Structure formats: structure tokens, C-alpha cells
Short mmCIF file of C-alpha atoms (C1' of nucleotides) in Angstrom, two decimals:
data_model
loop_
_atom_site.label_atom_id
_atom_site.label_comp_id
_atom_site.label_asym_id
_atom_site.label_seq_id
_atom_site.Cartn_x
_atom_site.Cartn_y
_atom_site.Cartn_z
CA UNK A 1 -2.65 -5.39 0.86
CA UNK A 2 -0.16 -4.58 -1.13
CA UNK A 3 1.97 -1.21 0.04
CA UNK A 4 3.74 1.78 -1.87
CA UNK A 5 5.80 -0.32 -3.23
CA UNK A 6 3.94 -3.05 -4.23
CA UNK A 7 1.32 -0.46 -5.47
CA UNK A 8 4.08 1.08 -7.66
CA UNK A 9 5.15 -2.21 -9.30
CA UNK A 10 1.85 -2.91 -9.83
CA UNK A 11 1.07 0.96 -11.69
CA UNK A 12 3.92 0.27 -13.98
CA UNK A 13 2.71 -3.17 -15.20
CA UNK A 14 -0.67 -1.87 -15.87
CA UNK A 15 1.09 1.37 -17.55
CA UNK A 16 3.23 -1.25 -19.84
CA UNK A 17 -0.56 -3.13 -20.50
CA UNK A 18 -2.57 -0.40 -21.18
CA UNK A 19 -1.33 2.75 -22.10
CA UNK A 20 -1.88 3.75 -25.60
CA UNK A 21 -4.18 1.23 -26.25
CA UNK A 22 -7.97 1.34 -26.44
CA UNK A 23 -10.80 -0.10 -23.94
CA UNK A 24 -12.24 -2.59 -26.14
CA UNK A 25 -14.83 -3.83 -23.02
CA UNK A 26 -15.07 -4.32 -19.55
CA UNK A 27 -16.45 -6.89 -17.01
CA UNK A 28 -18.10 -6.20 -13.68
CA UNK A 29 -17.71 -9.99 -11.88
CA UNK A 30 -18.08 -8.01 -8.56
CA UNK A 31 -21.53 -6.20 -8.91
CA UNK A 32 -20.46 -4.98 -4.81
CA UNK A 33 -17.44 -2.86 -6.67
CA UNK A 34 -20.01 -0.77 -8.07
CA UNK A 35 -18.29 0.84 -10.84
CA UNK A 36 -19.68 1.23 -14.14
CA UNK A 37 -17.15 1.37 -17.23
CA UNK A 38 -19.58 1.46 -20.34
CA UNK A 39 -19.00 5.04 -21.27
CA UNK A 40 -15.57 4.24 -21.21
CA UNK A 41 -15.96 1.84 -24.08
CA UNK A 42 -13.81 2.47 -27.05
CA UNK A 43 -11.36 5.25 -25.12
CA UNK A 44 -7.73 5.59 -25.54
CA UNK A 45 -6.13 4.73 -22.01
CA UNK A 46 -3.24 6.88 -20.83
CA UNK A 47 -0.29 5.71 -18.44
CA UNK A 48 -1.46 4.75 -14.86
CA UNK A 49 -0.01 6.60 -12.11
CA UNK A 50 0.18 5.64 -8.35
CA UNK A 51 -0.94 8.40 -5.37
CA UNK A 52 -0.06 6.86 -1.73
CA UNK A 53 -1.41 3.49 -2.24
CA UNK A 54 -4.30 4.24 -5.04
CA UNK A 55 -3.54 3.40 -8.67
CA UNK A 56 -5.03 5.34 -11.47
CA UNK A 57 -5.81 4.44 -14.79
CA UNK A 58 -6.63 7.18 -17.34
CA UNK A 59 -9.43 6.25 -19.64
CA UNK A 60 -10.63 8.74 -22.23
CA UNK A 61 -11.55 11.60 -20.13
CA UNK A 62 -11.99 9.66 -17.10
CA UNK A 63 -9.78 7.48 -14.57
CA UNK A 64 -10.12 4.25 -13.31
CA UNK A 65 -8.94 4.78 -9.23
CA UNK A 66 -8.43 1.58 -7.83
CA UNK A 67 -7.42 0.78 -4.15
CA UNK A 68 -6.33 -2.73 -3.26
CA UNK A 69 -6.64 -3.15 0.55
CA UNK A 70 -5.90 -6.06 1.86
CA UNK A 71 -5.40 -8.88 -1.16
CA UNK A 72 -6.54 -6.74 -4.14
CA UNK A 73 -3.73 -7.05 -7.12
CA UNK A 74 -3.68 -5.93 -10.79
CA UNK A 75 -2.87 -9.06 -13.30
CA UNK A 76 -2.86 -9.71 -16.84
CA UNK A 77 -4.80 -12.57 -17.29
CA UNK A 78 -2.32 -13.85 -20.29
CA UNK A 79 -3.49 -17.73 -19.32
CA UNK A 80 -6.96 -17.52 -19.16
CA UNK A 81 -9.62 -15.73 -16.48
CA UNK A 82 -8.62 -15.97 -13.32
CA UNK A 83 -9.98 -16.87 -9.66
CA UNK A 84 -11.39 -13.83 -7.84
CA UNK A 85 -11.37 -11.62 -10.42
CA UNK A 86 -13.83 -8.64 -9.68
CA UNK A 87 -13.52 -6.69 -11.98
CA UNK A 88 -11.63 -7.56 -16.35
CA UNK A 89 -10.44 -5.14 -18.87
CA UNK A 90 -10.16 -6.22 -22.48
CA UNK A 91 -7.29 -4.35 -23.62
CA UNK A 92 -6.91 -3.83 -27.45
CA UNK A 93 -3.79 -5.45 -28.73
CA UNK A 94 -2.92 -7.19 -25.17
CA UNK A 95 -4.33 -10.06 -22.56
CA UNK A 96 -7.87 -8.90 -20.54
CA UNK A 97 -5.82 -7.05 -17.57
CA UNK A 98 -8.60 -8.18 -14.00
CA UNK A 99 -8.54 -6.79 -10.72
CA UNK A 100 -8.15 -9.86 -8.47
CA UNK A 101 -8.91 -9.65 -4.81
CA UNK A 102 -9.75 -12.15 -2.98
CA UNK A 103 -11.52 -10.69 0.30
CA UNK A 104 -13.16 -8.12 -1.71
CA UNK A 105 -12.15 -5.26 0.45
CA UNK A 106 -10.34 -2.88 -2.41
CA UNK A 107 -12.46 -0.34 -4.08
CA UNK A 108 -12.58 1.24 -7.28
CA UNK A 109 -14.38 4.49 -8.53
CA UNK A 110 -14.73 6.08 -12.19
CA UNK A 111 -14.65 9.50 -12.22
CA UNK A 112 -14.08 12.03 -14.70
CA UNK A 113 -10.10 13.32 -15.09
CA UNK A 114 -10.75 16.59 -13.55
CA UNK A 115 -12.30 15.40 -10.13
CA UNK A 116 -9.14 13.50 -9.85
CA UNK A 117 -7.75 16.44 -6.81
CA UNK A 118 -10.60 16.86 -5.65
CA UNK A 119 -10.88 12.86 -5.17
CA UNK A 120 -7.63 12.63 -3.16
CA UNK A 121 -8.31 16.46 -1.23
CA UNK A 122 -11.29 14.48 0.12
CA UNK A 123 -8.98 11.12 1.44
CA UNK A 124 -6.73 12.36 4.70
CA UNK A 125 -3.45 11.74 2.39
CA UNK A 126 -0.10 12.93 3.53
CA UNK A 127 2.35 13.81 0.69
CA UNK A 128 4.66 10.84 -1.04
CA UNK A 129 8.04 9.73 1.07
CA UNK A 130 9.51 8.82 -2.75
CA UNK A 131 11.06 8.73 -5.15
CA UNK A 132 11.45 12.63 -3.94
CA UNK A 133 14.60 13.03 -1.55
CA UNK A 134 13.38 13.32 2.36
CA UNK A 135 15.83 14.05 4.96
CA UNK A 136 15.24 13.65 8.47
CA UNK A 137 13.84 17.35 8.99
CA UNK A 138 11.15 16.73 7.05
CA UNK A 139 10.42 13.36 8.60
CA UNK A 140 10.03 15.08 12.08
CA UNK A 141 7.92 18.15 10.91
CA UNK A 142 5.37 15.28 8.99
CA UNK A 143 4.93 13.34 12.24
CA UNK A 144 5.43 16.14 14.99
CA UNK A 145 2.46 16.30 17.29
CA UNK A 146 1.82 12.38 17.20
CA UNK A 147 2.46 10.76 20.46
CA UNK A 148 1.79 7.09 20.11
CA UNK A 149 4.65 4.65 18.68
CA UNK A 150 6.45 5.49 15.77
CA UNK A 151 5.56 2.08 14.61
CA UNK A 152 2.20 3.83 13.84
CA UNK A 153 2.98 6.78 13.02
CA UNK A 154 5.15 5.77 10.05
CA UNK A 155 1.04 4.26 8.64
CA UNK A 156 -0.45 7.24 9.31
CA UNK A 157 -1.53 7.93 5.75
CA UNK A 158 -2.61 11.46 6.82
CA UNK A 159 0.67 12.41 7.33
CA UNK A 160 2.97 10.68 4.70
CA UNK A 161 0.87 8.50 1.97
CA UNK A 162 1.86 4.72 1.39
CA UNK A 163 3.70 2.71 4.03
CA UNK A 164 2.13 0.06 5.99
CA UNK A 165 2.26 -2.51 8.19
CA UNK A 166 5.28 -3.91 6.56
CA UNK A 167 7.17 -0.95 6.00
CA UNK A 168 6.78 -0.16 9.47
CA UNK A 169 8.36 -3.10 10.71
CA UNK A 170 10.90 -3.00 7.82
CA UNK A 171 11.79 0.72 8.28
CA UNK A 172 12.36 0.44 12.04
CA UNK A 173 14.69 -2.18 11.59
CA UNK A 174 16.10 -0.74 9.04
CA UNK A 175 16.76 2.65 11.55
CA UNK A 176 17.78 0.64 14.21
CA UNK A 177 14.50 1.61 16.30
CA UNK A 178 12.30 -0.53 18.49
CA UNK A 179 9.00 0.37 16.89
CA UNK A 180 7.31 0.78 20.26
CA UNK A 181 10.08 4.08 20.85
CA UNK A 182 7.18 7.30 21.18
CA UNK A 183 7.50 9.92 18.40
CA UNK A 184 8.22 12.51 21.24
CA UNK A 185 11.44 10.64 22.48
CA UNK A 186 13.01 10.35 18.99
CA UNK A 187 15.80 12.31 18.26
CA UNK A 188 17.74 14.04 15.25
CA UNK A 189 19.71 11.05 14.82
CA UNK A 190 16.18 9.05 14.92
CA UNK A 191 14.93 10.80 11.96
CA UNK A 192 17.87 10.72 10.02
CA UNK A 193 17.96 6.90 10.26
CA UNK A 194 14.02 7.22 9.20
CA UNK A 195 14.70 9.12 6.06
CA UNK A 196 17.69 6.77 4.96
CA UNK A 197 15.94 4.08 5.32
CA UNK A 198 12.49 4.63 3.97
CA UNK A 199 13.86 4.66 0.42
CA UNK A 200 16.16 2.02 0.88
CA UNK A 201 12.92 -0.33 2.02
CA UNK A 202 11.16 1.06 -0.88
CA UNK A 203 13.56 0.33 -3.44
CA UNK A 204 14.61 -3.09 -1.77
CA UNK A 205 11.29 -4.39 -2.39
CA UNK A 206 11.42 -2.53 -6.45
CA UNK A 207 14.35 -4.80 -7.12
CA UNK A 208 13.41 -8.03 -5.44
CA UNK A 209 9.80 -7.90 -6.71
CA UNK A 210 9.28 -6.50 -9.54
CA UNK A 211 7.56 -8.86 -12.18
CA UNK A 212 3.75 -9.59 -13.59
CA UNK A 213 2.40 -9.87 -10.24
CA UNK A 214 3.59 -9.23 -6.95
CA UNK A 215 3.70 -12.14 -4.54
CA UNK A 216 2.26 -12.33 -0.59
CA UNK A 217 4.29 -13.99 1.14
CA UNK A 218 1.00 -15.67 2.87
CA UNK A 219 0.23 -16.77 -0.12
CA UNK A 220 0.64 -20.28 -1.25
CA UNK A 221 4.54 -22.02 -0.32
CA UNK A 222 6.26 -20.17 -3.62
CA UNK A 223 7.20 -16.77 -2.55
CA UNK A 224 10.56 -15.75 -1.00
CA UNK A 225 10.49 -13.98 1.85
CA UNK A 226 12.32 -10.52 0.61
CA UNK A 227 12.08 -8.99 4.36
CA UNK A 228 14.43 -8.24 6.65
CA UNK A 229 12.38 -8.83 9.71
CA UNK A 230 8.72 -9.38 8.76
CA UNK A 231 7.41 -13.00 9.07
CA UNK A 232 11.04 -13.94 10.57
CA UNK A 233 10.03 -14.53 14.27
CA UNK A 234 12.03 -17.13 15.57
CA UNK A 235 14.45 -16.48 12.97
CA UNK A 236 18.28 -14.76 13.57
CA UNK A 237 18.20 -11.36 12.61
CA UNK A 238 21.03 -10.76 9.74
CA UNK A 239 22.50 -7.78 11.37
CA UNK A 240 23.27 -8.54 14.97
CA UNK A 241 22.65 -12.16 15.44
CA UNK A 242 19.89 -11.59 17.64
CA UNK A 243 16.36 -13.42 18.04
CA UNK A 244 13.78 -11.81 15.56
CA UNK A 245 10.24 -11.47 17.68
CA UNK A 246 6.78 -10.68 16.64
CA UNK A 247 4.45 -8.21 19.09
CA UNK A 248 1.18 -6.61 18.91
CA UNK A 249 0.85 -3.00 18.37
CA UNK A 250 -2.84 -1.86 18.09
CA UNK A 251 -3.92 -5.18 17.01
CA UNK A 252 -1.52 -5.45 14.21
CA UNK A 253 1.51 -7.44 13.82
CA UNK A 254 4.96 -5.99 14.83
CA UNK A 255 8.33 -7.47 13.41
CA UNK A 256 11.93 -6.66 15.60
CA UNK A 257 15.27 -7.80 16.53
CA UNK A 258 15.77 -7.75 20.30
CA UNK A 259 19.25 -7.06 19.95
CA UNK A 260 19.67 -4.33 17.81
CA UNK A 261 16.57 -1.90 17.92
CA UNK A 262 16.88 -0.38 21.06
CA UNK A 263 14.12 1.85 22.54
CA UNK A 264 14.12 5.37 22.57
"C1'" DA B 1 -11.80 -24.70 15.52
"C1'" DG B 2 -9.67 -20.49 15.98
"C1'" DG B 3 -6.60 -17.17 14.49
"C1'" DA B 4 -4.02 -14.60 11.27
"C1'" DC B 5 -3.73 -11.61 7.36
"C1'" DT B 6 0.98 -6.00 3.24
"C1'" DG B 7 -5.94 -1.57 4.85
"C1'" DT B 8 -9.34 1.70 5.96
"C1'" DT B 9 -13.10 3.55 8.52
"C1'" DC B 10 -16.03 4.18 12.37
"C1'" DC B 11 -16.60 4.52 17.24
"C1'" DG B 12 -15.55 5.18 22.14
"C1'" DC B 13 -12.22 6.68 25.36
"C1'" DG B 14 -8.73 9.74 27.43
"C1'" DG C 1 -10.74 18.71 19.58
"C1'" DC C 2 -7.34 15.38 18.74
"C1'" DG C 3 -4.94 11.19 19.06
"C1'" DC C 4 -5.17 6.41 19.92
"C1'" DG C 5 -6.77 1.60 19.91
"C1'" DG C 6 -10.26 -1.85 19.02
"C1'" DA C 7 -13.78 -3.65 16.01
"C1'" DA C 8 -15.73 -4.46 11.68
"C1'" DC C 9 -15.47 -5.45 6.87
"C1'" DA C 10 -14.55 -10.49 4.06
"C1'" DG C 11 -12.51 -14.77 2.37
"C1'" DT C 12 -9.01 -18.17 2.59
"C1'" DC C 13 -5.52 -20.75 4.56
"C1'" DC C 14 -3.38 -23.08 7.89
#
DNA sequence: AGGACTGTTCCGCG
DNA sequence: GCGCGGAACAGTCC
């Protein structure tokens, strides 16, 4: 699924798309998303905002939450419908804009504009690591108490909202951390390298993806790999020289240098 | 054929 | 009670 950043991208296209224009109709191809957007009919919809990895989509006096899991995306179907679309707006003025997902695991809920809080009090959702300025303090007070691998800890949405698997990986590297180091052993240094390069990850992936749709890089042969260590084992790592591997941390795909990301 | 996959939730275990 | 890891969800692509 896409992550933060991806998610972020993703919120500003549909802002540039939709906002200030009206919902002319909509199209349930998904009856399993089980949202229903005829009241919203005819409403003006505002800019879209993104919360941890949820985008919302003002419409009238309601919003449009979407969450994309593992393959969901937001496109603009400007060449026709598209494959795996659950769920189309017709936008006045612009192409239908579809929620395409192909293993139908996102989810979407319509709810009116003040429930929004209330919404997101309910979902165990740590505050945002960006665009705001963390520094390594903060990092360590978010995370203190967790005793499993940072690697984890970093996805732990109840604690800080948005990174994932990739990030993980990326961010580790990125700190100079093997991501099976325990959150007790980490030190000052540790978290400092954590809040540097959180933001630098994030806004890494801004510049190199940013366009109508964000790529996977499972996806197809087209996209570029934009990562510094994910999907690279058997690759050299661009820092150190050393042999990129892939491990298993709970059941999820881990991406390291052996040379440089020492254990703590 | 079998496994992997940018996420979340539920369950059992320690 | 809390934290952790595995399984399930689902479809496609090697």
C-alpha cells in the first residue's frame, strides 16, 4: 500500500482534481466498499487532506475517508475507466477521478464533517512525523516502552501515524541502524539519526514520485526503483559498498546493508 | 505451483 | 495488561 508519502502525493492530486468543483455523480463498482455517495450529489468538494495514511475528501458537509492498504491508489481516469476501479467520481469540469485497488483491501467511509475526530480518536493513530520538525527527543518519548525491533516500532501507527514497511527499511538505512537493534538499546545518537532521517525519506520519495499516480515498484517492468535499500538484495549498497540483504521480521520483508548498519 | 506483496486487525502467547 | 508475532483478508504476478 502506498505509505505517508505516497498517501500525501496522492491527497494533493485529488486536492488539484477536486477541490472547488462540484460532485456531479458517483459509481459504486465495488458493492463490498459499502459506501453510499448519493446525498452527496451536487456538493461543492473542498481540498483533501491526508491523516497518517487516510485521505479525506470534503464533500458538502461530509468527507469521503479513504484508506488504501495494500494496492489501493487515487487516479484520474483522463483515458477512459480503468481496471479495478471500485469505486468513480464524476468531477464537474475535470476527468471521473476512481479509486483503483486491485486486492480490494482499502476501505472507505462517508461520514458527516463533524465526526471526522471522532473517526480518527477511534483508530490507535500516533501523531504525524511531518512536515512538523521532530528531533530525536521526541522520537524516543513516542516509542519508549516498546521492546521489540525498531524495525517495528518505526510502523507502529499507534505511536507515530504513516510509515511502513518501506520506510522502515528506508529509515534504518538511512540512520545507519540494523533494523533488528531493540528500542531499549538505542541511544541519543540513535534517535537523532531517526529524526534526520525520517524527513529526508519522506521528502526523497515527494521529489522522485510525485506525478498523476504513484508507481509500485512490483508493478509491471516501468517503475524506477527510487529506494535506497528496498527491493536491492543482492545489489551494492551506495554508501559503503557492502552487500544489500533481505530478512524476515514478523513475517514482513526487511531491507539492509551488512556493512554499514551495525546493531545496537 | 508456491510465494511474495508499500496494511490492518484479530488472536494466542509470554 | 501489554507487547509481540503469526494468520487472515484478496488478487495478481512472477
Amino acid at each position: 500500500m502506498p505509505e505517508l508519502p505516497e498517501v500525501e502525493i496522492m491527497t494533493r492530486n485529488v486536492r488539484r482534481w477536486c477541490d472547488g468543483r462540484r460532485l456531479l455523480g458517483a459509481e459504486l463498482l465495488d458493492p463490498a466498499l459499502g459506501v453510499d455517495l448519493s446525498g452527496a450529489i451536487g456538493q461543492a468538494m473542498g481540498p483533501a487532506r491526508r491523516r497518517g495514511k487516510y485521505l479525506c475528501q470534503p464533500i458538502g458537509a461530509q468527507v469521503l475517508v479513504l484508506h488504501f492498504r495494500m494496492t489501493g491508489k487515487a487516479v484520474v481516469e483522463s483515458s477512459g475507466p480503468r481496471k479495478h476501479a471500485r469505486l468513480r467520481l464524476r468531477v464537474e469540469g475535470s476527468p471521473p477521478v476512481a479509486f483503483v485497488d486491485t486486492r480490494r483491501l482499502g476501505t472507505a467511509a462517508l461520514l458527516p464533517a463533524g465526526e471526522l475526530d471522532a473517526f480518527f480518536a477511534a483508530i490507535p493513530m500516533g501523531p504525524e512525523p511531518w512536515p512538523e520538525p521532530r528531533d530525536g527527543a521526541w522520537w524516543q518519548q513516542r516509542l519508549v516502552g516498546l521492546r521489540g525491533h525498531i524495525k517495528g516500532a518505526l510502523m507502529n501507527q499507534a505511536r507515530v501515524a504513516g510509515l511502513g514497511n518501506i520506510a522502515a527499511s528506508e529509515t534504518c538505512y538511512r540512520a545507519r541502524l540494523d533494523p533488528r537493534s531493540r528500542v531499549p538499546a538505542l541511544g541519543a545518537a540513535d534517535w537523532d539519526a531517526i529524526a534526520a532521517a525520517v524527513p529526508a525519506f519522506i521528502e526523497h520519495v515527494l521529489n522522485e514520485e510525485s506525478g498523476p499516480e504513484i508507481a509500485y515498484i512490483n508493478e509491471g517492468r516501468g517503475a524506477a526503483n527510487p529506494f535506497d535499500v528496498y527491493a536491492r538484495a543482492g545489489e551494492r549498497c551506495g554508501r559503503c559498498g557492502g552487500a544489500v540483504v533481505r530478512i524476515v521480521q514478523a513475517g514482513r520483508a526487511t531491507f539492509l546493508c551488512g556493512g554499514c548498519q551495525p546493531r545496537r
